[in-house]
Coordinates of C-alpha atoms in Angstrom, one line a residue:
M2 CA -73.4 85.4 23.9
R3 CA -74.0 81.8 24.3
E4 CA -71.6 79.3 25.9
F5 CA -70.7 76.0 24.2
N6 CA -69.5 73.0 25.9
L7 CA -66.7 71.4 23.8
L8 CA -65.8 68.6 26.3
P9 CA -67.5 65.6 24.7
W10 CA -66.0 66.5 21.4
R11 CA -62.5 66.5 22.8
S12 CA -63.0 63.2 24.7
E13 CA -64.3 61.6 21.6
L14 CA -61.3 62.8 19.7
R15 CA -59.1 61.5 22.5
E16 CA -60.9 58.1 22.4
K17 CA -60.5 58.0 18.6
R18 CA -56.8 58.7 18.8
K19 CA -56.5 56.2 21.5
R20 CA -58.2 53.5 19.4
E21 CA -56.0 54.4 16.4
Y22 CA -52.9 54.2 18.6
L23 CA -54.0 50.8 19.9
T24 CA -54.8 49.6 16.4
L25 CA -51.5 50.8 15.1
L26 CA -49.7 49.3 18.1
G27 CA -51.6 45.9 17.5
T28 CA -50.8 46.0 13.8
S29 CA -47.1 46.7 14.6
A30 CA -47.0 43.9 17.1
I31 CA -48.7 41.5 14.6
T32 CA -46.4 42.6 11.8
S33 CA -43.3 42.2 14.1
L34 CA -44.4 38.7 15.1
I35 CA -45.0 37.8 11.4
I36 CA -41.5 39.2 10.5
I37 CA -39.9 37.3 13.4
A38 CA -41.8 34.1 12.4
L39 CA -40.6 34.6 8.8
I40 CA -37.0 35.1 9.9
H41 CA -37.3 32.1 12.1
W42 CA -38.7 30.0 9.3
V43 CA -36.0 31.1 6.9
Y44 CA -33.3 30.2 9.4
F45 CA -35.0 26.9 10.1
L46 CA -35.0 26.0 6.4
K47 CA -31.3 27.0 6.1
L48 CA -30.5 24.8 9.1
Q49 CA -32.5 21.9 7.8
N50 CA -30.8 22.3 4.4
Q51 CA -27.4 22.3 6.1
N52 CA -28.3 19.3 8.1
E53 CA -29.3 17.5 4.9
R54 CA -25.9 18.4 3.4
N55 CA -24.1 17.2 6.5
D56 CA -26.1 13.9 6.4
F57 CA -25.2 13.5 2.7
L58 CA -21.5 14.2 3.4
N59 CA -21.5 11.7 6.3
N60 CA -23.1 9.0 4.1
Q61 CA -20.5 9.7 1.3
I62 CA -17.7 9.6 3.9
K63 CA -19.0 6.2 5.1
I64 CA -19.1 4.9 1.5
L65 CA -15.5 6.2 0.9
D66 CA -14.3 4.5 4.1
R67 CA -15.7 1.2 2.9
Q68 CA -14.1 1.7 -0.4
I69 CA -10.7 2.5 1.3
V70 CA -11.0 -0.7 3.2
E71 CA -11.8 -2.6 0.0
I72 CA -8.8 -0.9 -1.8
K73 CA -6.5 -1.9 1.1
E74 CA -7.7 -5.5 0.8
L75 CA -7.2 -5.4 -2.9
E76 CA -3.7 -3.9 -2.4
K77 CA -2.9 -6.8 0.0
K78 CA -4.2 -9.3 -2.6
R79 CA -2.1 -7.6 -5.3
A80 CA 1.0 -7.7 -3.2
N81 CA 0.4 -11.3 -2.5
L82 CA -0.1 -12.0 -6.2
I83 CA 3.0 -10.1 -7.1
A84 CA 5.0 -12.2 -4.5
R85 CA 3.6 -15.3 -6.0
M86 CA 4.4 -14.2 -9.5
T87 CA 7.9 -13.3 -8.4
T88 CA 8.3 -16.8 -6.8
V89 CA 7.0 -18.4 -10.0
E90 CA 9.5 -16.3 -12.1
E91 CA 12.3 -17.3 -9.8
L92 CA 11.3 -20.9 -10.1
Q93 CA 11.1 -20.6 -13.9
T94 CA 14.6 -19.0 -13.9
S95 CA 16.1 -21.5 -11.5
R96 CA 14.6 -24.4 -13.4
H97 CA 17.0 -24.0 -16.4
M98 CA 19.7 -22.9 -13.9
T99 CA 19.7 -26.4 -12.4
V100 CA 20.3 -28.0 -15.7
K101 CA 23.0 -25.4 -16.7
L102 CA 24.6 -25.8 -13.2
F103 CA 24.9 -29.6 -13.5
D104 CA 26.2 -29.3 -17.1
E105 CA 28.8 -26.7 -16.2
I106 CA 30.0 -28.5 -13.1
S107 CA 30.4 -31.7 -15.1
R108 CA 32.6 -29.8 -17.5
T109 CA 34.7 -28.2 -14.8
I110 CA 35.4 -31.3 -12.7
P111 CA 38.9 -32.7 -13.5
D112 CA 39.8 -36.4 -13.4
G113 CA 40.4 -37.6 -9.8
V114 CA 37.7 -35.4 -8.2
Y115 CA 34.4 -36.9 -7.0
L116 CA 31.4 -35.0 -5.7
T117 CA 29.5 -36.3 -2.7
D118 CA 27.1 -33.5 -2.0
M119 CA 25.9 -30.3 -3.7
N120 CA 23.6 -27.5 -2.4
Y121 CA 22.5 -24.3 -4.0
K122 CA 20.2 -21.4 -3.2
L123 CA 19.0 -18.2 -5.0
D124 CA 20.7 -15.0 -4.0
K125 CA 17.7 -12.6 -3.5
S126 CA 19.8 -9.4 -3.3
S127 CA 19.1 -8.6 -7.0
Q128 CA 15.7 -7.0 -7.9
D129 CA 16.0 -7.8 -11.6
I130 CA 14.9 -11.4 -12.4
E131 CA 17.4 -11.5 -15.3
D132 CA 20.3 -10.9 -12.9
I133 CA 19.5 -13.6 -10.3
K134 CA 22.6 -15.3 -9.0
V135 CA 22.9 -18.6 -7.3
D136 CA 25.2 -19.5 -4.4
A137 CA 26.4 -23.1 -4.6
S138 CA 28.3 -25.4 -2.4
I139 CA 29.9 -28.7 -3.2
T140 CA 31.4 -31.3 -1.0
G141 CA 33.7 -33.9 -2.6
I142 CA 36.8 -36.1 -2.5
A143 CA 39.9 -35.5 -4.6
Q144 CA 43.0 -37.6 -5.1
S145 CA 45.2 -34.7 -4.2
N146 CA 45.1 -31.0 -3.2
A147 CA 46.3 -30.2 -6.7
R148 CA 43.1 -31.6 -8.2
V149 CA 41.1 -29.3 -5.9
S150 CA 43.1 -26.3 -7.1
H151 CA 42.6 -27.4 -10.7
L152 CA 38.8 -27.5 -10.0
M153 CA 38.9 -24.0 -8.6
R154 CA 40.8 -22.7 -11.7
N155 CA 38.2 -24.4 -14.0
I156 CA 35.4 -22.8 -12.0
K157 CA 37.1 -19.4 -12.2
S158 CA 37.5 -19.6 -16.0
S159 CA 33.9 -20.8 -16.6
D160 CA 31.3 -18.6 -18.2
W161 CA 28.6 -19.8 -15.7
L162 CA 30.6 -20.3 -12.5
S163 CA 32.7 -17.7 -10.6
E164 CA 34.2 -16.8 -7.3
P165 CA 35.3 -20.2 -6.0
V166 CA 36.1 -20.2 -2.3
L167 CA 37.6 -23.2 -0.6
K168 CA 36.0 -23.6 2.9
V169 CA 37.5 -26.8 4.1
I170 CA 40.1 -29.2 2.9
E171 CA 41.3 -32.2 4.9
T172 CA 43.7 -35.0 3.9
K173 CA 42.7 -38.4 5.1
S174 CA 43.8 -41.9 4.5
K175 CA 41.3 -44.4 3.4
D176 CA 42.2 -48.0 2.4
G177 CA 45.8 -47.0 2.4
K178 CA 45.3 -44.2 -0.1
R179 CA 45.5 -40.5 0.7
Q180 CA 42.4 -38.5 -0.2
S181 CA 41.5 -34.8 0.2
E182 CA 38.0 -34.1 1.4
F183 CA 36.9 -30.6 0.6
I184 CA 34.0 -28.1 0.7
L185 CA 34.0 -25.5 -2.0
T186 CA 31.6 -22.6 -2.5
F187 CA 31.0 -20.6 -5.7
K188 CA 28.5 -18.4 -7.5
V189 CA 26.5 -19.3 -10.5
K190 CA 25.9 -16.5 -12.9
T191 CA 24.2 -16.0 -16.3
P192 CA 26.8 -15.2 -18.9
E193 CA 26.2 -12.3 -21.3
G194 CA 24.3 -13.2 -24.4
T195 CA 22.6 -16.3 -22.9
K196 CA 19.8 -14.6 -20.9

């Protein structure tokens, strides 16, 4: 029988398998790198997209902050305008109050009483412009204390005047005549049906 040498055939097969293994290993490495690159690219796009959203939101927040500042400025201007309007309304209301006050005082002053000074101011405790009250003070000279009490009764019975309070009364002699100098405070109100 003849002998066959199978050694080169086996080494060729081994070389072929080695080449296939290295090719498969290279292909796997390249495929892995491509997959890793794709994953990296996808996450990079997601991160870029999120950064764009964040930038958009930051820009919108800056716009809203500017609008909030503008709104606060407008609210200050509005409050200032409301204060001015309230002042104008108070002045409008007090304008007719002055005429009514002088008219009513002239009706309540009895003979023998003379006024030397009069002051009044708006009572700001009421929020309703229709219910504004005025605090008034008069200084005068009367022939007697009875005339001052008659004045107080007239003020109490008036539709426009109320709550007379005698602050000071002094009896003095002037040119041989006795006179009572007084300071009287009262409130001016708007009677029902005349608002």
